PDB file of C-alpha atoms in Angstrom:
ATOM      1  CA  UNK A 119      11.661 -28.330  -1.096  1.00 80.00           C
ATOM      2  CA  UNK A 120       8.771 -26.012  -0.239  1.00 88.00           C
ATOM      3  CA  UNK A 121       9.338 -22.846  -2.112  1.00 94.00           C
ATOM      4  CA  UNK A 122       7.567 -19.588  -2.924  1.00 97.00           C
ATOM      5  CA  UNK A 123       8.927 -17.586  -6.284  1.00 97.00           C
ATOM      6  CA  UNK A 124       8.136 -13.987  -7.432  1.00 97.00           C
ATOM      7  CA  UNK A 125      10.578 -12.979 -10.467  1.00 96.00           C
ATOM      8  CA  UNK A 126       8.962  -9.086 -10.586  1.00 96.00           C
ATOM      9  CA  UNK A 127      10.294  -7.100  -8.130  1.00 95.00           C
ATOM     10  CA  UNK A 128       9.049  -4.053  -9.668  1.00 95.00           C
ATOM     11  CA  UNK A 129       5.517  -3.452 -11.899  1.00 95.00           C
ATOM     12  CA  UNK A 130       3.886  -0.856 -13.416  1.00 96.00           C
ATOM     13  CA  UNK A 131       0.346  -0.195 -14.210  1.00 97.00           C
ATOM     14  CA  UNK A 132      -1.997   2.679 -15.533  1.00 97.00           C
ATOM     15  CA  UNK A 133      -4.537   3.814 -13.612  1.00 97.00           C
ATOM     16  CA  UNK A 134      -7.573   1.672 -14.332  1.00 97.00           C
ATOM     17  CA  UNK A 135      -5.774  -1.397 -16.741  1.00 97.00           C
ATOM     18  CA  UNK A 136      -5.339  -4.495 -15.093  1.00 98.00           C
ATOM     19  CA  UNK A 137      -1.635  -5.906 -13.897  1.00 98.00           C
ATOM     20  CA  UNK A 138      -1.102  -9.748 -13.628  1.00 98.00           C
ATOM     21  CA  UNK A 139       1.437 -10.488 -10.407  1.00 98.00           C
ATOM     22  CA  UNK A 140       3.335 -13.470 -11.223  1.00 98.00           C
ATOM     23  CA  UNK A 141       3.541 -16.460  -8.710  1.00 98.00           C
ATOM     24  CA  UNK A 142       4.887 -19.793  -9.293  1.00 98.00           C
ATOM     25  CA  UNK A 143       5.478 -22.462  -6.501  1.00 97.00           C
ATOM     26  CA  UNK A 144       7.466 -25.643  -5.949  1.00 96.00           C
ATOM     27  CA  UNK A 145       5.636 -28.589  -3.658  1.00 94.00           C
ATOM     28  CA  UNK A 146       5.313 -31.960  -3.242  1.00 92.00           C
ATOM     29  CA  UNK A 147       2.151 -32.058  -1.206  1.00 92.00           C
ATOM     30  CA  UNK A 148      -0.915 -32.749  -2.826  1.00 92.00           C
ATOM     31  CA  UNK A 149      -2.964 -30.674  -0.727  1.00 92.00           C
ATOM     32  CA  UNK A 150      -1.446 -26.908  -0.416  1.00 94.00           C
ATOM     33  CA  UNK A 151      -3.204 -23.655   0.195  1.00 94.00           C
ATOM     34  CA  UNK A 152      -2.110 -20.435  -1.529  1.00 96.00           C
ATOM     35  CA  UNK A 153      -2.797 -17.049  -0.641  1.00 96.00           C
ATOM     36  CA  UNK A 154      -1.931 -13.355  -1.746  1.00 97.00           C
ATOM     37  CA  UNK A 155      -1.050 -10.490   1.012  1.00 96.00           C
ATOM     38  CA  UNK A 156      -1.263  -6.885   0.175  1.00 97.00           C
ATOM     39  CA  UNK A 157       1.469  -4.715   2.228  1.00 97.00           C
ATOM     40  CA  UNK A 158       1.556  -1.323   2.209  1.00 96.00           C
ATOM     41  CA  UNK A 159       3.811   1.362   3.135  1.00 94.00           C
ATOM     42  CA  UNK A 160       2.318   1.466   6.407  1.00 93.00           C
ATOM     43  CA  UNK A 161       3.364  -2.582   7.098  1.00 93.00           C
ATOM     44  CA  UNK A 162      -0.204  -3.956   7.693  1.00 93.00           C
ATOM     45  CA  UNK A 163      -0.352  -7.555   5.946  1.00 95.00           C
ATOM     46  CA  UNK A 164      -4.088  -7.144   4.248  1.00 94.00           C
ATOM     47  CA  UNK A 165      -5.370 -10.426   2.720  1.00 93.00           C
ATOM     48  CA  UNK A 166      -6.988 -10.941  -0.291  1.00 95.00           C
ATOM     49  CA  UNK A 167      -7.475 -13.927  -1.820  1.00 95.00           C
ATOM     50  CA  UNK A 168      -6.934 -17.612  -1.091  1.00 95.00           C
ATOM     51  CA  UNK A 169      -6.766 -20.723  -3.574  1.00 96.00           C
ATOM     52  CA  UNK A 170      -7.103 -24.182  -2.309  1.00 94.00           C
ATOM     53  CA  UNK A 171      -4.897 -27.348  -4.156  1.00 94.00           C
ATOM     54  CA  UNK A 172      -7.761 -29.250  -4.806  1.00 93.00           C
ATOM     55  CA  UNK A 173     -10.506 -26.232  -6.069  1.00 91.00           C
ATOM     56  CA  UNK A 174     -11.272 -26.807  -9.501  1.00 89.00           C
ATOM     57  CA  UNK A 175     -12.508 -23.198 -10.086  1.00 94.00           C
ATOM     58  CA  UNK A 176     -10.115 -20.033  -9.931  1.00 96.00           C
ATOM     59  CA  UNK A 177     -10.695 -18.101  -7.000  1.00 95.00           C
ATOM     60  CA  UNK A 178     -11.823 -14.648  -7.067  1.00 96.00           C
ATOM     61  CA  UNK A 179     -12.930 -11.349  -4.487  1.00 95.00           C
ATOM     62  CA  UNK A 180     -13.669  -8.565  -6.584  1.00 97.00           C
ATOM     63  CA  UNK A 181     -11.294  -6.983  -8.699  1.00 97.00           C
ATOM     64  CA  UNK A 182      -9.036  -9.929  -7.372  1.00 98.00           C
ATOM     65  CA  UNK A 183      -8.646 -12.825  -9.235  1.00 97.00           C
ATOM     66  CA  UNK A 184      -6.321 -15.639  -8.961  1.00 97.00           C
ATOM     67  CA  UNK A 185      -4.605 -17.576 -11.771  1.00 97.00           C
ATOM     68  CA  UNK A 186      -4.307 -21.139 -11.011  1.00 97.00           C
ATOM     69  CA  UNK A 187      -2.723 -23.208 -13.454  1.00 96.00           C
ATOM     70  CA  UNK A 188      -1.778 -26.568 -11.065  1.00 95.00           C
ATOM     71  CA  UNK A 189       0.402 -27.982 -13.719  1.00 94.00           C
ATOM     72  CA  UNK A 190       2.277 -25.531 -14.253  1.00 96.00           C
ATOM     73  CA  UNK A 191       2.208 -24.610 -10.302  1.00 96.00           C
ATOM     74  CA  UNK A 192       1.477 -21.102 -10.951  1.00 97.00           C
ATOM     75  CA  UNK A 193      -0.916 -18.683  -8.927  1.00 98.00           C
ATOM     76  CA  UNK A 194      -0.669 -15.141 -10.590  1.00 98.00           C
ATOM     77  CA  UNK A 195      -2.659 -12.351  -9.097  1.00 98.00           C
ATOM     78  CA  UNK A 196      -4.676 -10.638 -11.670  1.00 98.00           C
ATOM     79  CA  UNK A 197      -6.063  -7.362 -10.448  1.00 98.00           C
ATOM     80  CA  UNK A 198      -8.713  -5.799 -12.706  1.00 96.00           C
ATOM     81  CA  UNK A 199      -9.119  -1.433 -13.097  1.00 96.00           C
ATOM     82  CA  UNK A 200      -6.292  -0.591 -10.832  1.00 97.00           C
ATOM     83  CA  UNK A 201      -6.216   2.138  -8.230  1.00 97.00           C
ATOM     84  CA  UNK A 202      -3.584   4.479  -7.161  1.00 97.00           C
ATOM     85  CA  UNK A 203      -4.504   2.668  -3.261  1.00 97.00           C
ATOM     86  CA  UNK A 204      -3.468  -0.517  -5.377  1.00 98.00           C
ATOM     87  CA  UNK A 205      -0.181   0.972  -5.153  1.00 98.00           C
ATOM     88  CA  UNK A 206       1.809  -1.535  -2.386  1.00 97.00           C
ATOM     89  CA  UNK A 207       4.111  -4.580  -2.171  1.00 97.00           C
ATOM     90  CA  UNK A 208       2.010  -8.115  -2.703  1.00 98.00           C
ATOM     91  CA  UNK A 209       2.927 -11.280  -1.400  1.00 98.00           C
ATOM     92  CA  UNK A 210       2.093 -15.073  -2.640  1.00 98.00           C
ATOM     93  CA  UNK A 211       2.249 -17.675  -0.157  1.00 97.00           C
ATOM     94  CA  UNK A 212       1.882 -21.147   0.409  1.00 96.00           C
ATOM     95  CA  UNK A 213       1.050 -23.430   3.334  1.00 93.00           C
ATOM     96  CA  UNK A 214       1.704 -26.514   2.789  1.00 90.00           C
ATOM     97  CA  UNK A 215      -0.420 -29.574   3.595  1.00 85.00           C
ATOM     98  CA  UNK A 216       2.560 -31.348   5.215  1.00 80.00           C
ATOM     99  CA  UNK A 217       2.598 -28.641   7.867  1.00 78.00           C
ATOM    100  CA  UNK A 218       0.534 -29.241  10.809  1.00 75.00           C
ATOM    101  CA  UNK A 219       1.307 -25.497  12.051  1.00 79.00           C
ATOM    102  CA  UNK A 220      -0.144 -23.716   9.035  1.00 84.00           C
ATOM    103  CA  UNK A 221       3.056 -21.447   8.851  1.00 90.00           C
ATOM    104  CA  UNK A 222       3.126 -20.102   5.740  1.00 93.00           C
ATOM    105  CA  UNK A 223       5.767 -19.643   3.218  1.00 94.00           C
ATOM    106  CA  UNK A 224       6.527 -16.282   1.271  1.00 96.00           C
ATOM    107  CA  UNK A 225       7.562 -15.084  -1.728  1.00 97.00           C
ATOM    108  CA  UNK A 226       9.647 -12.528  -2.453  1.00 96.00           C
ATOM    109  CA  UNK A 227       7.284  -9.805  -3.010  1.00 97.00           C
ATOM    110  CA  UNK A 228       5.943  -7.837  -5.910  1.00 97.00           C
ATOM    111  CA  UNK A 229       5.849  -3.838  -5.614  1.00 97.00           C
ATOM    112  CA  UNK A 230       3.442  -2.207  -7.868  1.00 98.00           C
ATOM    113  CA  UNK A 231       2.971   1.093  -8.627  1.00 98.00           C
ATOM    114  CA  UNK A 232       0.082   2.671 -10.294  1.00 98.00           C
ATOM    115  CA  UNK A 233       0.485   5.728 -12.678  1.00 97.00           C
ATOM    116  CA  UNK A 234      -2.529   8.353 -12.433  1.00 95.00           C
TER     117      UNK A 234
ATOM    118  CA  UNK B  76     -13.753 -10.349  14.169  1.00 64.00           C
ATOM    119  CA  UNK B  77     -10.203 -11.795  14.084  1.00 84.00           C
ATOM    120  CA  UNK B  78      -7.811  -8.757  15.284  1.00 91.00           C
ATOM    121  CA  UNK B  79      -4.064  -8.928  15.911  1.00 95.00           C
ATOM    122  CA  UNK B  80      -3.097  -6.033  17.756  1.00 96.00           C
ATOM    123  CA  UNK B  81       0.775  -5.614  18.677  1.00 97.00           C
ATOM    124  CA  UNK B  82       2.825  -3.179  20.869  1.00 97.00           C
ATOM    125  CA  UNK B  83       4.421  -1.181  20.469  1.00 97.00           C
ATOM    126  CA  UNK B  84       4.492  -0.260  17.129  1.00 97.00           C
ATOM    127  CA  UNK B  85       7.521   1.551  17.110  1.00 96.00           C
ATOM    128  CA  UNK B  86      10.514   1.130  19.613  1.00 97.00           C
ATOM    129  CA  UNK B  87      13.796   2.745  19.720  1.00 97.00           C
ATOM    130  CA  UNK B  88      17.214   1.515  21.964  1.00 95.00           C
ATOM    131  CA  UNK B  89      20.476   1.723  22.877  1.00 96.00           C
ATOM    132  CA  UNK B  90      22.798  -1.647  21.717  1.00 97.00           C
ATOM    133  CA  UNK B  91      22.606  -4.538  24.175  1.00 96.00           C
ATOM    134  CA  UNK B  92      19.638  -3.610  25.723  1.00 97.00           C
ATOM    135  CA  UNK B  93      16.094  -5.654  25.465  1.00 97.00           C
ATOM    136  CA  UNK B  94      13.280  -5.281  24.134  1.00 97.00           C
ATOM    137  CA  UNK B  95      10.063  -7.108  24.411  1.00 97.00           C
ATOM    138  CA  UNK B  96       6.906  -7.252  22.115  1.00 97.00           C
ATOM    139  CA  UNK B  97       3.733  -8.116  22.708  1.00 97.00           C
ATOM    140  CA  UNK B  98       1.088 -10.016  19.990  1.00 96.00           C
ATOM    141  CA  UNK B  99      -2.425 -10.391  21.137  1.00 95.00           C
ATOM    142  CA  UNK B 100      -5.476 -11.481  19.538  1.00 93.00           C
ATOM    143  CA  UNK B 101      -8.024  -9.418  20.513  1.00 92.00           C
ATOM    144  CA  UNK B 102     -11.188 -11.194  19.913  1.00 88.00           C
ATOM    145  CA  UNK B 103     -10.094 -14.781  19.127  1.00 88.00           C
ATOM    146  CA  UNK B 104      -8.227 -17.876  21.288  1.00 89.00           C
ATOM    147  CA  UNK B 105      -5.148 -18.363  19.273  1.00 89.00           C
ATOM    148  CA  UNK B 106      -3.612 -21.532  19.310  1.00 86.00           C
ATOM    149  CA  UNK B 107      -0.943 -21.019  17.464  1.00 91.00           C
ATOM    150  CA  UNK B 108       1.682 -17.740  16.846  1.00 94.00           C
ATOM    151  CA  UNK B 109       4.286 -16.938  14.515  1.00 95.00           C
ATOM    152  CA  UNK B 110       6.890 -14.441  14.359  1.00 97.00           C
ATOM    153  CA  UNK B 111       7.963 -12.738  11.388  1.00 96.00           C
ATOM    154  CA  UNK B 112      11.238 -10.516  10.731  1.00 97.00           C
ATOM    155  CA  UNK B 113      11.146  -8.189   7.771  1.00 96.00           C
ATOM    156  CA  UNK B 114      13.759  -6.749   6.183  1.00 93.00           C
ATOM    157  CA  UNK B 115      13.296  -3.006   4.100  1.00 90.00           C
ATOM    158  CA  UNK B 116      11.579  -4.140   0.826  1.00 88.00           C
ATOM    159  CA  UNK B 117      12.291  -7.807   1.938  1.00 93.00           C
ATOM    160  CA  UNK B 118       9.984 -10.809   2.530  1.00 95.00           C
ATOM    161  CA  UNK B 119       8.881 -11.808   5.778  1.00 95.00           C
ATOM    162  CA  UNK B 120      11.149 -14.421   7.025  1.00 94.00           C
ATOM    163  CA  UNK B 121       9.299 -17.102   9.489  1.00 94.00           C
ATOM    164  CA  UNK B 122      11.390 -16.982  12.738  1.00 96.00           C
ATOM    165  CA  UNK B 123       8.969 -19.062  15.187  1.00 95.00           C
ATOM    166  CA  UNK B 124       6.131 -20.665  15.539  1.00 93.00           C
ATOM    167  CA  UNK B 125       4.510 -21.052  19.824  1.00 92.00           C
ATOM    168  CA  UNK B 126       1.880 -23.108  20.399  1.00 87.00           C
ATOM    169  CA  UNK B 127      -0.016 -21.710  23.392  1.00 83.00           C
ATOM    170  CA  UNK B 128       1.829 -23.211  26.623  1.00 81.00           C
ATOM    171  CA  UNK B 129       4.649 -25.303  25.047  1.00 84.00           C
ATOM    172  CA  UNK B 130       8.031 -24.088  23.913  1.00 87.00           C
ATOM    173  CA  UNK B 131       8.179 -22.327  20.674  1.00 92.00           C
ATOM    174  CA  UNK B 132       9.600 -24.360  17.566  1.00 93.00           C
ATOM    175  CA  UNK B 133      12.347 -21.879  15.765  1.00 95.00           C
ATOM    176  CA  UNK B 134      13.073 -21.761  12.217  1.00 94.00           C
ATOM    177  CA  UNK B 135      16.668 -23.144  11.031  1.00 93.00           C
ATOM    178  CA  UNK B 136      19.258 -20.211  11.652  1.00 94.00           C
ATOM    179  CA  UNK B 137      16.916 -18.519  14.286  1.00 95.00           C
ATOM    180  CA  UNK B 138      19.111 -17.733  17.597  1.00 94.00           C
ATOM    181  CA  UNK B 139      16.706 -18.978  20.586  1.00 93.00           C
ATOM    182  CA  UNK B 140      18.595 -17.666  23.296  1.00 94.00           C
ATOM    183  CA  UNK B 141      18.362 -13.852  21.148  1.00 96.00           C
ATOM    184  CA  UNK B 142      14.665 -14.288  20.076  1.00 96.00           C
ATOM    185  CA  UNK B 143      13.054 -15.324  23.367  1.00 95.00           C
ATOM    186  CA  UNK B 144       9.641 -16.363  22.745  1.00 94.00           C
ATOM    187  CA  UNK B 145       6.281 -16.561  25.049  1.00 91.00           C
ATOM    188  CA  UNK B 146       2.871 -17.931  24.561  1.00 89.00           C
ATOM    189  CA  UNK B 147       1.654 -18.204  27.910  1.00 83.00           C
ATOM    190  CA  UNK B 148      -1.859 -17.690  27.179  1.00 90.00           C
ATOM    191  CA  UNK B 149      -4.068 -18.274  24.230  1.00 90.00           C
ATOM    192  CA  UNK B 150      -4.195 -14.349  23.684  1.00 92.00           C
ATOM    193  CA  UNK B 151      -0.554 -13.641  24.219  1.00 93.00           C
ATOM    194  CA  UNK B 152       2.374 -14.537  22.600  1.00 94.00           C
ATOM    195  CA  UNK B 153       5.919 -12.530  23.847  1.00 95.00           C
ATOM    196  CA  UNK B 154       8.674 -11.756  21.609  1.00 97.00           C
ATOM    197  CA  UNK B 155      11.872 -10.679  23.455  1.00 97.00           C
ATOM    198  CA  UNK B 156      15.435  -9.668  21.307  1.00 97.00           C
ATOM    199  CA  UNK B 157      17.613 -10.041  23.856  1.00 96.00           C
ATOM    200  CA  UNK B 158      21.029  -8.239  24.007  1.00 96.00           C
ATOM    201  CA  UNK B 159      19.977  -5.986  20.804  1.00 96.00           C
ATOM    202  CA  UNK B 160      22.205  -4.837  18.049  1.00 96.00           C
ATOM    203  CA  UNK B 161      22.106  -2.560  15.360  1.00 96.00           C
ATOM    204  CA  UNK B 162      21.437  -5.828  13.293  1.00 95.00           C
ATOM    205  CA  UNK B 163      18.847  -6.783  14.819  1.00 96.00           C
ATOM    206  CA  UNK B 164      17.100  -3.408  13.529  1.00 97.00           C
ATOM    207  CA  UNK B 165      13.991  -4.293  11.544  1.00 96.00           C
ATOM    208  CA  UNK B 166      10.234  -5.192  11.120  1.00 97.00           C
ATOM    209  CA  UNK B 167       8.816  -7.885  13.092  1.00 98.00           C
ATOM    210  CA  UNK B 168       5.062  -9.069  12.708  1.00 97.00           C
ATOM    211  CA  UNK B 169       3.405 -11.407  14.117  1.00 97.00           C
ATOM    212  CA  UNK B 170       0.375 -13.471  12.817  1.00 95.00           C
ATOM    213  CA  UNK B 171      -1.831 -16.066  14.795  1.00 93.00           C
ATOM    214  CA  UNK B 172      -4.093 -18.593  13.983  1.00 89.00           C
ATOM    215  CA  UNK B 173      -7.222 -19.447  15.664  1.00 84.00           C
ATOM    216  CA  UNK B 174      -9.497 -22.491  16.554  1.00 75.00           C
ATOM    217  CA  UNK B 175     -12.106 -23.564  13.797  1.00 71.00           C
ATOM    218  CA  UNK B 176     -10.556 -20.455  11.415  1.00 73.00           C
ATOM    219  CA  UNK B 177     -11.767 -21.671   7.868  1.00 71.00           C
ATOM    220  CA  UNK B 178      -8.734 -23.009   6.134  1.00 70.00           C
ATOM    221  CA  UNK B 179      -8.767 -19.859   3.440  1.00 68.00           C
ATOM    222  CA  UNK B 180      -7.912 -16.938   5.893  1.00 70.00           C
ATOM    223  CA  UNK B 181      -6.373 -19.168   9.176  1.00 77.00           C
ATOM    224  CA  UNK B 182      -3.576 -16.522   9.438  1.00 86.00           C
ATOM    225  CA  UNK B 183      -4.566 -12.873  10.999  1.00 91.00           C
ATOM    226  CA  UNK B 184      -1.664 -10.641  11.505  1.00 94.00           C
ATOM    227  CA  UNK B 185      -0.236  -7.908  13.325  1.00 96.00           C
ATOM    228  CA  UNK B 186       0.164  -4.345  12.052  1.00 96.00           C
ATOM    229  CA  UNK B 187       3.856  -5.147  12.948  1.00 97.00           C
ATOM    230  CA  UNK B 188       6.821  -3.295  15.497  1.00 97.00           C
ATOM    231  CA  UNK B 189       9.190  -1.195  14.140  1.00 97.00           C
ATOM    232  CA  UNK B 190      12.737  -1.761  16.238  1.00 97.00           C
ATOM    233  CA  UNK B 191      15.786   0.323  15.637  1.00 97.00           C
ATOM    234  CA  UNK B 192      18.646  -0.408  17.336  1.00 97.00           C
ATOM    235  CA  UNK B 193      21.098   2.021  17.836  1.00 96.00           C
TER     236      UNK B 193
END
């Protein structure tokens, strides 16, 4: 079964420490794409970072950084000096290489807050 | 490049009424469309996916004849709740996915429609 899991449905951070966003994922596929979405209060899905199955590097954009430990099947979200505009809900997602639609599949979502 | 636009953003009716929402890519062909459903603090649940002038493929559990859903060009994809209920109150957002998108952002979505039902 293709699945998606976030256990945090609540994190805190301090203004300016980094947070880790925990994703783990269940597959069969050998080739799978992950991604994170940032959602704010105002509903806009605002991507940030993408990890393909077979890159041997960990993929980052900025202060965004992405985890990926394949044996484990884990893709946490590591987001470095955190803003106050960090402050949203944050989606992992998967689309699996057996797909020929790209849908993707999401995880339960992470919200963060960040304390000035 | 690559913007989803949706309308409208917010709608408001009365039970058993319909409602229809529009996804459009503004500056892309989009060859694919799917339609999400969002529940308050919720993920987004997959409903459908259309393929541009073919009938759309629903997720298990999805009503087809209460989500009616359109992709009659490669701009536009339709999403009509038929027969609305106060349950069907909720977020939807739609993404689509374009031709020759490289294979780490394929998905572009909508800033989403609102729908209370009341």
């Amino acid at each position: 079964a293709q699945k998606i899991t976030q256990t945090q449905p609540g994190m805190f951070v301090q203004e300016k420490e980094a947070v880790t966003l925990d994703c783990t994922y269940d597959t069969s596929d050998q080739s799978y794409g992950l991604f994170w979405y940032k959602q704010p209060s105002s509903g806009e899905m605002i991507f940030l970072i993408y990890q393909g199955s077979y890159d041997e590097q960990n993929a980052t954009e900025g202060r965004y950084s992405l985890n990926f430990q394949k044996a484990r099947k884990s893709a946490n979200l590591v987001i470095s000096a955190s803003q106050l505009g960090d402050s949203a809900m944050y989606f992992c997602a998967m689309r699996p290489g057996s797909s020929n639609t790209g849908k993707l599949i999401f995880g339960q979502g992470t919200t963060l807050q960040v304390k000035p | 490049g690559a913007v989803v636009s949706q309308h409208p953003s917010w709608v408001i009716c009365k039970s058993g009424t319909s409602v229809k929402i529009e996804c459009r890519s503004l500056d892309f062909q989009a060859t694919t469309m799917f339609w999400y459903r969002q529940f308050p603090k919720q993920s987004l649940m997959l409903m459908a996916t259309s393929n541009e002038g073919s009938k759309a493929t629903y997720e298990q559990g999805v009503e087809k004849d209460k989500f009616l859903i359109n992709h009659a060009s490669l701009t536009l994809s339709t999403l009509t709740v038929t027969s609305a209920h106060p349950e069907d109150s909720s977020f939807y957002i739609c993404s689509a996915r374009g031709i020759s998108f490289p294979e780490n952002n394929e998905q572009f979505f909508g800033p989403g429609t609102r729908l209370t039902v009341l």
